[in-house]
Coordinates of C-alpha atoms (C1' of nucleotides) in Angstrom, one line a residue:
Chain A
M1 CA 89.6 94.5 64.1
R2 CA 87.8 93.5 60.9
N3 CA 84.2 94.5 61.9
R4 CA 84.0 97.3 59.6
E5 CA 85.3 95.3 56.6
V6 CA 82.9 92.4 57.1
A7 CA 79.9 94.9 57.6
Q8 CA 81.0 96.6 54.3
L9 CA 80.8 93.3 52.6
L10 CA 77.3 92.5 54.0
E11 CA 76.2 96.0 52.9
N12 CA 77.5 95.3 49.3
I13 CA 75.5 92.1 49.3
A14 CA 72.3 94.0 50.5
T15 CA 72.8 96.6 47.6
L16 CA 73.2 93.9 45.1
L17 CA 70.2 92.1 46.1
E18 CA 68.3 95.1 46.0
M19 CA 69.4 95.8 42.5
K20 CA 68.2 92.3 41.5
G21 CA 64.8 93.1 43.2
E22 CA 65.3 90.4 45.8
N23 CA 62.8 90.0 48.7
R24 CA 62.8 93.2 50.8
F25 CA 63.1 91.4 54.0
K26 CA 66.1 89.5 52.9
I27 CA 67.9 92.7 52.0
V28 CA 66.9 94.2 55.4
A29 CA 68.3 91.2 57.1
Y30 CA 71.7 91.9 55.5
E31 CA 71.7 95.4 56.3
E32 CA 70.6 94.7 60.0
A33 CA 73.7 92.0 60.3
A34 CA 76.0 94.7 59.0
R35 CA 75.0 97.2 61.3
R36 CA 75.1 94.9 64.3
I37 CA 78.7 93.6 63.3
E38 CA 79.9 97.1 62.7
S39 CA 79.1 98.3 66.3
W40 CA 79.8 94.9 67.9
P41 CA 82.3 95.6 70.8
E42 CA 84.6 92.5 70.1
P43 CA 86.8 91.7 67.2
I44 CA 84.6 89.8 64.7
E45 CA 87.6 87.3 64.1
E46 CA 87.6 86.5 67.6
V47 CA 83.6 85.9 67.8
W48 CA 84.2 83.6 64.7
K49 CA 87.2 81.6 66.3
E50 CA 85.2 81.0 69.3
G51 CA 82.2 79.8 67.2
R52 CA 80.0 82.7 68.6
L53 CA 78.9 84.3 65.6
K54 CA 75.2 83.5 65.9
E55 CA 75.3 85.2 69.3
I56 CA 75.2 88.5 67.4
P57 CA 71.5 89.5 67.0
G58 CA 70.7 89.6 63.1
V59 CA 73.2 87.0 62.3
G60 CA 71.8 83.6 61.8
E61 CA 72.8 80.2 60.1
S62 CA 73.2 81.5 56.6
I63 CA 75.1 84.9 57.3
A64 CA 77.3 83.2 59.9
S65 CA 78.5 80.7 57.3
K66 CA 79.4 83.5 54.8
I67 CA 81.3 85.4 57.3
E68 CA 83.1 82.3 58.4
E69 CA 83.8 81.5 54.8
Y70 CA 85.2 85.1 54.2
L71 CA 87.3 85.3 57.4
S72 CA 88.8 81.6 56.7
T73 CA 89.4 81.8 53.0
G74 CA 89.5 85.7 52.3
K75 CA 86.8 85.0 49.6
L76 CA 82.9 85.0 49.4
S77 CA 81.4 82.9 46.8
Y78 CA 77.9 84.3 47.4
L79 CA 79.3 87.8 46.6
E80 CA 81.2 86.6 43.7
E81 CA 78.1 84.9 42.2
L82 CA 76.2 88.2 42.7
T83 CA 78.9 90.3 41.0
K84 CA 78.9 88.2 37.9
E85 CA 75.4 89.6 37.2
I86 CA 76.3 93.0 38.2
P87 CA 79.9 94.5 38.5
P88 CA 80.9 95.4 42.0
E89 CA 81.8 99.1 40.8
V90 CA 78.1 99.8 40.2
V91 CA 77.4 99.3 43.9
H92 CA 79.7 102.4 44.4
L93 CA 77.4 104.5 42.4
T94 CA 74.9 104.3 45.2
A95 CA 77.2 106.6 47.1
I96 CA 75.8 109.5 45.2
P97 CA 73.0 111.2 47.0
G98 CA 69.9 110.5 45.0
V99 CA 71.0 107.3 43.4
G100 CA 69.9 104.2 45.1
P101 CA 70.2 100.6 44.0
K102 CA 67.5 100.7 41.4
I103 CA 68.7 103.7 39.6
A104 CA 72.3 102.4 39.7
K105 CA 71.1 99.2 38.2
L106 CA 69.2 101.0 35.5
L107 CA 72.3 103.2 34.6
Y108 CA 74.3 100.1 34.2
D109 CA 71.7 98.0 32.2
Q110 CA 70.6 100.8 29.9
L111 CA 73.8 102.9 29.4
G112 CA 76.6 100.4 30.7
I113 CA 77.5 103.0 33.3
K114 CA 80.1 101.5 35.9
S115 CA 81.7 104.4 37.5
I116 CA 81.3 108.2 38.5
E117 CA 83.3 109.2 35.3
D118 CA 81.2 107.1 33.1
L119 CA 78.0 109.0 34.7
E120 CA 79.3 112.4 34.4
K121 CA 79.9 111.6 30.5
A122 CA 76.2 110.4 30.2
I123 CA 74.8 113.5 31.9
A124 CA 77.0 115.7 29.8
E125 CA 75.5 114.0 26.7
Q126 CA 72.0 114.4 28.1
K127 CA 71.5 110.7 28.1
L128 CA 69.8 110.2 31.5
R129 CA 66.7 112.2 30.6
H130 CA 65.5 109.5 28.1
L131 CA 65.7 106.6 30.4
P132 CA 62.4 105.2 31.8
R133 CA 61.2 107.0 35.0
L134 CA 63.9 109.7 34.7
G135 CA 63.6 113.1 33.2
V136 CA 65.5 116.3 33.0
K137 CA 65.2 117.2 36.7
S138 CA 66.4 113.7 37.8
E139 CA 69.4 114.2 35.5
E140 CA 70.0 117.5 37.3
K141 CA 69.6 116.0 40.6
I142 CA 72.1 113.1 40.1
R143 CA 74.4 115.8 38.5
K144 CA 74.3 117.8 41.8
G145 CA 74.7 114.7 43.8
I146 CA 77.9 113.8 42.1
E147 CA 79.0 117.4 42.9
M148 CA 78.2 117.2 46.6
L149 CA 79.8 113.6 46.8
K150 CA 83.1 115.1 45.5
R151 CA 82.8 118.1 47.7
Q152 CA 82.3 116.4 51.0
S153 CA 85.3 114.4 52.3
G154 CA 83.4 112.2 54.7
R155 CA 81.1 113.1 57.4
M156 CA 81.6 116.4 59.2
L157 CA 82.9 116.3 62.8
L158 CA 80.3 116.7 65.7
G159 CA 82.5 119.6 66.6
Q160 CA 81.8 121.4 63.5
A161 CA 78.0 120.3 63.4
L162 CA 77.1 121.3 66.9
P163 CA 78.2 124.9 67.0
L164 CA 76.3 125.1 63.3
V165 CA 73.1 124.0 64.6
E166 CA 73.2 125.9 67.9
E167 CA 73.7 129.1 65.8
I168 CA 70.8 128.2 63.4
I169 CA 68.4 127.4 66.2
E170 CA 69.3 130.7 67.9
V171 CA 68.3 132.6 64.9
I172 CA 65.1 130.7 64.2
Q173 CA 64.1 131.2 67.7
E174 CA 64.8 134.9 67.8
K175 CA 62.9 135.6 64.6
S176 CA 60.1 133.3 65.1
G177 CA 59.4 133.2 68.8
V178 CA 59.0 129.3 68.8
T179 CA 60.0 127.7 72.1
K180 CA 60.0 124.0 71.1
I181 CA 63.0 123.5 68.8
S182 CA 65.7 121.0 69.0
P183 CA 68.4 119.2 67.1
A184 CA 67.3 115.7 66.1
G185 CA 69.0 112.8 64.5
S186 CA 72.7 111.9 65.0
I187 CA 73.5 115.3 66.3
R188 CA 71.1 114.9 69.1
R189 CA 72.7 111.4 69.7
M190 CA 76.0 113.1 69.6
K191 CA 77.6 110.8 67.3
E192 CA 81.2 111.6 66.5
T193 CA 80.5 112.4 62.9
I194 CA 77.4 113.7 61.4
G195 CA 76.0 113.0 57.9
D196 CA 73.6 115.8 57.7
I197 CA 71.9 118.1 60.4
D198 CA 68.3 117.6 61.5
I199 CA 66.4 120.3 63.2
L200 CA 62.8 119.9 64.6
V201 CA 60.4 122.8 65.4
A202 CA 56.9 123.0 66.9
S203 CA 54.8 125.5 65.2
S204 CA 51.1 126.1 63.9
T205 CA 52.5 128.3 61.3
P206 CA 55.0 126.1 59.4
E207 CA 55.0 128.6 56.3
S208 CA 56.7 131.3 58.4
I209 CA 59.2 129.0 59.8
M210 CA 60.1 127.8 56.4
D211 CA 60.5 131.2 55.2
I212 CA 62.9 132.0 58.1
F213 CA 64.8 128.8 57.4
T214 CA 65.3 129.0 53.7
S215 CA 66.5 132.7 53.9
L216 CA 69.2 132.0 56.6
P217 CA 72.3 133.5 55.6
Q218 CA 74.1 130.5 55.6
V219 CA 72.0 128.9 52.9
R220 CA 73.8 128.3 49.6
E221 CA 71.0 126.2 48.0
I222 CA 67.3 125.1 48.8
I223 CA 67.1 121.4 47.9
A224 CA 63.3 120.9 49.0
R225 CA 60.8 123.1 50.4
G226 CA 57.6 121.6 51.6
T227 CA 55.0 122.3 54.4
T228 CA 56.4 120.1 57.1
K229 CA 59.9 119.5 55.7
S230 CA 62.8 121.4 54.0
S231 CA 66.1 120.9 53.3
I232 CA 69.2 123.4 52.5
V233 CA 72.7 123.1 51.8
T234 CA 75.0 125.7 53.6
Q235 CA 78.0 127.6 52.1
E236 CA 80.2 125.0 53.5
G237 CA 78.2 122.2 51.8
I238 CA 76.3 120.9 54.7
Q239 CA 72.9 119.7 54.4
V240 CA 70.5 120.8 57.1
D241 CA 66.8 119.5 57.2
L242 CA 64.2 121.2 59.0
R243 CA 60.9 119.7 60.0
V244 CA 58.0 121.4 61.6
V245 CA 55.1 119.6 63.5
E246 CA 52.3 120.7 65.6
E247 CA 53.1 121.3 69.3
T248 CA 50.9 118.3 70.5
S249 CA 53.2 116.0 68.4
F250 CA 56.6 117.6 69.3
G251 CA 57.5 114.8 71.8
A252 CA 56.6 112.0 69.4
A253 CA 58.4 113.7 66.4
L254 CA 61.5 114.3 68.6
Q255 CA 61.5 110.8 69.6
Y256 CA 61.0 109.7 65.9
F257 CA 63.6 111.8 64.2
T258 CA 66.2 111.2 66.9
G259 CA 66.4 107.7 66.1
S260 CA 68.6 105.8 65.6
K261 CA 66.8 103.7 63.2
A262 CA 67.5 100.5 65.0
H263 CA 66.4 102.0 68.2
N264 CA 63.2 103.2 66.6
I265 CA 62.3 99.7 64.9
K266 CA 62.8 98.0 68.2
L267 CA 60.5 100.4 70.1
R268 CA 57.9 100.2 67.4
E269 CA 57.9 96.4 67.5
I270 CA 57.6 96.4 71.3
A271 CA 54.7 98.9 70.9
L272 CA 52.7 96.6 68.4
K273 CA 53.2 93.9 70.9
K274 CA 51.7 96.1 73.7
G275 CA 48.8 97.2 71.3
F276 CA 50.2 100.6 70.4
K277 CA 51.3 102.4 67.4
V278 CA 54.1 104.8 67.4
N279 CA 54.7 107.3 64.6
E280 CA 55.8 110.9 64.5
Y281 CA 52.6 112.2 65.5
G282 CA 52.1 110.4 68.8
I283 CA 51.5 107.0 70.3
F284 CA 48.1 105.5 69.6
R285 CA 46.0 102.6 70.8
L286 CA 45.7 100.0 68.2
D287 CA 42.1 98.7 69.2
N288 CA 40.4 102.2 68.8
D289 CA 43.1 104.4 67.3
K290 CA 43.0 106.9 70.3
R291 CA 46.0 109.0 70.8
V292 CA 47.5 108.4 74.4
G293 CA 50.5 110.7 74.1
G294 CA 52.9 112.5 72.1
E295 CA 53.5 116.0 73.2
K296 CA 56.3 114.9 75.4
E297 CA 59.0 112.3 74.4
E298 CA 58.7 110.8 77.8
E299 CA 55.1 109.9 77.1
I300 CA 56.2 107.5 74.5
Y301 CA 58.7 105.6 76.7
E302 CA 56.4 105.6 79.8
T303 CA 53.4 104.4 77.8
L304 CA 55.5 101.4 76.8
G305 CA 56.5 100.7 80.3
M306 CA 60.2 102.0 80.0
E307 CA 62.3 104.7 81.4
W308 CA 63.0 107.6 79.2
I309 CA 66.3 106.9 77.3
P310 CA 69.1 109.6 77.0
P311 CA 69.6 110.1 73.2
E312 CA 73.3 109.1 73.4
M313 CA 72.2 105.6 74.3
R314 CA 69.5 105.1 71.5
E315 CA 71.5 102.6 69.2
D316 CA 69.8 99.6 70.0
Q317 CA 72.6 98.1 72.0
G318 CA 70.6 96.7 74.9
E319 CA 69.3 100.2 76.2
I320 CA 65.8 99.3 75.4
E321 CA 65.9 96.0 77.5
L322 CA 67.5 97.9 80.5
A323 CA 64.9 100.8 80.2
Q324 CA 61.9 98.1 80.5
E325 CA 63.7 96.8 83.7
K326 CA 64.1 100.3 84.7
K327 CA 67.8 99.8 85.4
L328 CA 69.3 102.2 82.8
P329 CA 72.6 103.7 84.2
V330 CA 72.8 107.2 85.4
L331 CA 75.1 108.7 82.8
I332 CA 77.9 111.0 83.6
E333 CA 77.3 114.7 83.0
I334 CA 79.6 117.7 82.3
G335 CA 78.9 119.0 86.0
D336 CA 80.4 115.8 87.5
L337 CA 83.8 116.7 86.3
Q338 CA 86.0 118.2 88.8
G339 CA 89.1 118.9 86.5
D340 CA 90.9 118.3 83.4
L341 CA 93.9 116.0 83.4
H342 CA 95.4 116.9 80.2
A343 CA 96.2 120.4 79.0
H344 CA 99.3 122.1 77.3
S345 CA 100.8 125.5 78.2
N346 CA 103.1 127.7 76.2
W347 CA 106.0 125.9 78.0
S348 CA 105.5 123.3 75.0
D349 CA 103.3 123.9 72.0
G350 CA 100.3 125.5 73.8
V351 CA 99.4 129.0 73.1
A352 CA 98.5 130.3 76.6
S353 CA 100.6 130.8 79.8
I354 CA 100.0 128.5 82.7
E355 CA 98.4 131.1 84.6
E356 CA 96.0 131.8 81.5
M357 CA 95.0 128.2 81.4
A358 CA 94.5 128.1 85.2
E359 CA 92.3 131.1 85.1
A360 CA 90.2 129.4 82.2
A361 CA 89.9 126.4 84.2
L362 CA 88.8 128.2 87.3
S363 CA 86.1 129.9 85.6
R364 CA 84.7 126.8 84.3
G365 CA 84.3 125.6 88.0
Y366 CA 87.2 123.2 87.8
K367 CA 88.9 122.3 91.2
Y368 CA 92.0 121.0 89.2
L369 CA 93.9 121.3 86.1
A370 CA 97.0 119.1 85.1
I371 CA 99.5 120.9 83.0
C372 CA 100.9 118.1 80.9
D373 CA 103.3 119.6 78.5
H374 CA 105.2 117.4 76.0
T375 CA 108.6 116.0 76.9
Q376 CA 112.0 116.3 75.2
S377 CA 111.9 113.9 72.3
L378 CA 108.8 115.6 70.8
A379 CA 110.8 118.6 69.4
V380 CA 108.4 119.6 66.9
A381 CA 106.0 120.3 69.8
S382 CA 108.9 122.1 71.9
G383 CA 109.1 119.2 74.2
L384 CA 110.6 119.9 77.7
S385 CA 113.7 118.6 79.2
P386 CA 113.9 117.7 83.0
E387 CA 115.6 121.1 83.6
E388 CA 112.9 122.9 81.9
I389 CA 110.2 120.8 83.9
R390 CA 111.9 121.8 87.1
E391 CA 111.7 125.4 86.1
R392 CA 108.1 125.1 85.1
R393 CA 107.4 123.5 88.4
K394 CA 108.2 126.9 90.1
E395 CA 105.6 128.5 88.1
I396 CA 102.9 125.9 89.0
E397 CA 103.7 126.3 92.6
R398 CA 103.6 130.0 92.5
W399 CA 100.0 129.7 91.2
N400 CA 99.1 127.2 93.8
K401 CA 100.5 129.3 96.5
K402 CA 97.6 132.0 95.6
G403 CA 95.0 129.6 97.0
K404 CA 92.5 130.6 94.3
G405 CA 90.6 127.3 94.7
L406 CA 92.0 125.7 91.6
R407 CA 94.9 123.2 92.2
L408 CA 97.3 123.0 89.3
L409 CA 98.9 119.6 89.0
D410 CA 102.4 119.3 87.9
G411 CA 102.3 116.9 85.0
V412 CA 103.6 115.8 81.6
E413 CA 102.5 114.0 78.6
V414 CA 105.6 111.7 78.2
N415 CA 106.5 110.4 74.7
I416 CA 106.6 106.6 74.2
M417 CA 109.5 105.8 72.1
S418 CA 109.7 103.3 69.2
D419 CA 111.1 100.5 71.5
G420 CA 108.5 101.1 74.4
S421 CA 110.8 103.1 76.5
L422 CA 109.9 106.7 77.6
D423 CA 111.8 109.8 76.7
F424 CA 112.0 110.9 80.5
P425 CA 113.9 109.4 83.3
D426 CA 112.0 107.6 86.0
S427 CA 113.9 109.6 88.5
E428 CA 112.2 112.7 87.0
L429 CA 108.8 111.2 86.5
E430 CA 108.7 110.2 90.3
K431 CA 108.5 114.0 91.2
L432 CA 105.5 114.7 88.9
E433 CA 102.0 114.4 90.0
V434 CA 100.4 113.4 86.8
V435 CA 102.2 111.3 84.1
V436 CA 100.2 110.9 80.8
A437 CA 102.1 108.8 78.2
G438 CA 101.3 108.7 74.4
L439 CA 102.5 107.5 71.1
H440 CA 103.4 110.4 68.8
S441 CA 105.6 108.7 66.2
G442 CA 106.1 105.3 64.6
L443 CA 102.4 104.9 64.3
G444 CA 102.7 102.6 61.3
Q445 CA 104.4 99.9 63.1
G446 CA 102.8 96.5 63.4
E447 CA 100.3 95.3 65.7
E448 CA 102.6 93.5 67.9
K449 CA 105.1 96.2 68.1
I450 CA 102.6 99.0 68.9
L451 CA 101.2 96.8 71.7
R452 CA 104.7 96.1 73.1
R453 CA 105.2 99.9 73.3
L454 CA 102.1 100.7 75.0
E455 CA 102.8 97.6 77.2
G456 CA 106.2 99.2 78.3
A457 CA 104.7 102.4 79.1
M458 CA 101.8 101.0 81.1
K459 CA 104.2 98.9 83.2
N460 CA 106.1 102.1 84.1
K461 CA 104.8 102.6 87.7
Y462 CA 104.8 106.4 87.1
V463 CA 102.6 106.3 84.0
Q464 CA 99.0 106.9 85.2
V465 CA 97.2 107.7 81.8
I466 CA 97.5 106.7 78.2
S467 CA 96.6 109.5 76.0
H468 CA 94.6 109.0 72.8
P469 CA 95.1 105.3 73.0
T470 CA 94.2 104.2 69.5
G471 CA 95.7 107.3 67.6
R472 CA 93.0 107.7 65.2
I473 CA 92.2 111.0 63.6
L474 CA 88.6 111.1 62.3
N475 CA 88.3 111.5 58.4
R476 CA 92.1 111.5 58.0
R477 CA 93.9 108.6 59.8
D478 CA 92.8 105.2 61.0
A479 CA 93.6 103.9 64.4
Y480 CA 97.2 102.3 64.6
Q481 CA 97.2 98.6 64.6
V482 CA 96.5 97.6 68.1
N483 CA 94.6 94.7 69.5
R484 CA 92.0 96.7 71.8
E485 CA 91.2 93.7 74.0
K486 CA 94.7 93.0 75.1
L487 CA 95.2 96.7 75.4
F488 CA 92.3 96.9 77.8
Y489 CA 93.5 93.9 79.8
L490 CA 96.9 95.4 80.3
A491 CA 95.5 98.6 81.3
R492 CA 93.4 96.8 84.0
E493 CA 96.4 94.8 85.2
T494 CA 98.8 97.8 85.3
R495 CA 96.2 100.0 87.0
T496 CA 96.6 102.5 84.1
S497 CA 93.6 104.6 83.2
L498 CA 92.8 105.2 79.5
E499 CA 92.0 108.7 78.3
I500 CA 88.9 109.8 76.3
N501 CA 90.5 112.7 74.4
S502 CA 88.0 115.2 73.7
Q503 CA 89.3 116.9 70.6
P504 CA 86.6 116.8 68.0
E505 CA 88.9 114.9 65.5
R506 CA 90.1 112.5 68.0
L507 CA 87.4 111.4 70.4
D508 CA 89.7 108.5 71.4
L509 CA 88.8 106.2 72.9
S510 CA 85.7 105.9 70.9
D511 CA 82.2 105.2 72.4
V512 CA 82.3 101.5 71.9
D513 CA 85.9 101.1 73.0
A514 CA 85.3 103.2 76.1
R515 CA 82.4 101.1 77.1
R516 CA 84.4 97.7 76.4
A517 CA 87.3 99.2 78.5
R518 CA 85.0 100.1 81.4
D519 CA 83.3 96.7 81.2
L520 CA 86.8 95.0 81.5
G521 CA 87.5 97.2 84.6
V522 CA 89.4 100.1 83.3
K523 CA 89.2 103.4 84.7
L524 CA 88.5 106.2 82.3
V525 CA 89.9 109.8 82.2
I526 CA 87.9 112.5 80.1
S527 CA 90.5 115.3 79.0
T528 CA 90.6 117.9 76.4
D529 CA 94.3 117.7 75.6
A530 CA 93.6 121.6 75.4
H531 CA 96.3 123.9 73.8
S532 CA 94.5 127.1 74.5
P533 CA 92.0 128.3 77.2
S534 CA 89.1 128.2 74.8
S535 CA 89.6 124.6 73.9
L536 CA 88.9 123.6 77.4
D537 CA 85.3 123.6 76.2
Y538 CA 86.0 120.6 74.0
I539 CA 85.1 118.6 77.1
R540 CA 81.5 118.6 76.0
Y541 CA 82.4 116.2 73.2
G542 CA 84.5 114.0 75.4
V543 CA 81.5 113.8 77.8
A544 CA 79.2 113.1 75.0
Q545 CA 81.4 110.2 73.9
A546 CA 81.5 108.9 77.4
R547 CA 77.8 109.0 77.4
R548 CA 77.6 107.1 74.4
G549 CA 79.8 104.5 75.9
W550 CA 77.2 104.4 78.8
L551 CA 79.9 105.7 81.3
R552 CA 78.7 106.7 84.7
K553 CA 80.3 109.2 87.0
E554 CA 82.1 106.6 88.9
D555 CA 83.8 105.2 85.9
V556 CA 85.7 108.5 85.3
L557 CA 88.6 109.5 87.2
N558 CA 88.3 113.2 86.9
T559 CA 85.0 113.2 88.6
F560 CA 86.8 112.5 91.9
S561 CA 87.7 115.1 94.4
L562 CA 91.2 116.5 94.4
E563 CA 92.1 114.5 97.6
K564 CA 90.4 111.2 96.3
L565 CA 92.2 111.7 92.9
L566 CA 95.7 112.2 94.4
E567 CA 95.0 109.1 96.3
F568 CA 94.2 107.1 93.3
L569 CA 97.0 108.4 91.3
N570 CA 99.5 107.5 94.0
C571 CA 98.3 104.0 94.5
K572 CA 100.1 102.7 91.3
K573 CA 103.4 104.2 92.3
K574 CA 103.2 102.6 95.7
A575 CA 102.1 99.2 94.5
K576 CA 105.8 98.0 94.2
Chain B
dG1 C1' 67.6 85.8 55.9
dC2 C1' 66.1 86.2 60.8
dC3 C1' 63.4 85.3 64.7
dG4 C1' 59.8 83.2 68.6
dT5 C1' 56.1 85.1 76.8
dT6 C1' 50.6 84.2 71.0
dT7 C1' 54.7 81.4 66.1
dT8 C1' 59.9 76.5 63.7
dC9 C1' 56.0 79.4 59.7
dG10 C1' 54.6 83.8 58.6
dG11 C1' 55.5 87.7 59.8
dC12 C1' 59.1 91.5 59.4
dC13 C1' 58.4 100.1 61.0
dC14 C1' 56.8 104.1 58.9
dG15 C1' 55.9 108.4 56.3
dA16 C1' 57.5 112.6 53.5
dC17 C1' 59.3 114.5 49.2
dT18 C1' 60.1 114.3 44.4
dG19 C1' 59.7 113.4 39.8
dT20 C1' 57.4 111.3 36.4
dT21 C1' 53.6 109.7 36.5
dT22 C1' 47.4 109.3 35.9
dT23 C1' 48.3 106.0 40.8
dC24 C1' 53.2 104.9 41.9
dA25 C1' 58.4 104.0 42.3
dG26 C1' 62.5 105.4 44.3
dT27 C1' 65.1 107.5 47.7
dC28 C1' 66.0 109.1 52.2
dG29 C1' 65.9 108.9 57.2

DNA sequence: GCCGTTTTCGGCCCGACTGTTTTCAGTCG
């Protein structure tokens, strides 16, 4: 999958064009095409080979031919042309917060700066303050920007951001008594990683809110403080933006600041065509400038003749069109889940006993929990032998006899070996109720080999679920080389479910992959892979990912009742 | 450069904040 690579190329072109002072709309066109390609569900190589590049919205004649040139030759003459005037390294300077294309170009033209090192040197020599339109403060701002860039290793995980924002909101609420307060931006859309945190508050006394916000114990630095917007950096180096609006425009502001950008652009275009204007203060009629809504977010969508769209869907991936037809899917919710199909106990590398895990699942209202400890080849995780599994079974049965209303399922997370075989004999797998299979080693193998291994596992009639199917670790490790399309087709053919692993650093399958798999007829499972009772709560991240992938209750196996689940799990075994 | 239930030409989302400026450019979301 080279979508990200191609998108990056187009983004670089956009940045270079902006440096050159090209037509703004041309720049926007490249940015838009980059966004579209990055989130396109199919591999761009395939779309190109089938001559369908122009089916991607935002990709027209010109950009399609550039993608074609790049994919077929590995080169892009247009980009080479552009980088004759401005070296490609200069583009990287725009990664520094506060440095955009114009300043990057200025730094290069006037001081010959090409790298962050060059820039640091120039700042130390106080050279920036003498450049046109820059001064002492800009110099300092850029210095801090470099510091920030070096500190942050990519975007923070939703699993870090969400607890932080909930904590901050609780304090602001307590101290100010405001009732309308909400996360906005990518955190409200529950994206897997978050750049910075947005919070929106409705209040008629913004000064007092800003006082509370800027004096929170988490604050390390105040970047900006205005009457409607302030930004701080937390001790961990996370930027949090707070915006205060009047109560009457809270809904409009929430809609506006939740984004995504692409979603909002499309929405405002539709508004204009229908004779309305949408901004963060409300929705207005164009003819007489009369405000027709804005206190509630729903009013914006209703006025435009649409259903209210769940924040997780707001990426301009077709949700607006569905909302217009009033055909939005009913997305899955945490309450729909009847159980968790992948948890570990201290029989392998978990920290809690089977009973503790069972109690924790019971207190969360679950009807079943599959204990899927690692198997023998995974020695680092205390993988279990067939004998140990038989011993463990007694403990599981002991719990089930108590009849507490939570059924433990006897399971394993079996290891897929480098040749595609499993590290547990079929004769033992047959006795288990839930068999999850996953890759835990040899992740650097080539695409063909990885697919063969997964195929081997899926073709085993006892394997019901593939855990963390692409193996990615956010901010740390890319997914292993695997052709997603082929993987999904195989999963469907073999009636194997694929997991959405809820660990915040995994979230694997991703939103885009989960949606594609579902569309191809694969059943999904949302599991926590919990190694402790408290990590059963990671389920919220998995559900968020599923909602971002437009999954409905019926797409997810662990929304089934125990009876229906067991029936489904057994049907593959019986197939042949 | 893209796109079309008003258009194959003429549009293309909108505002806050900052800093360096005397009215605005750049960045960001």
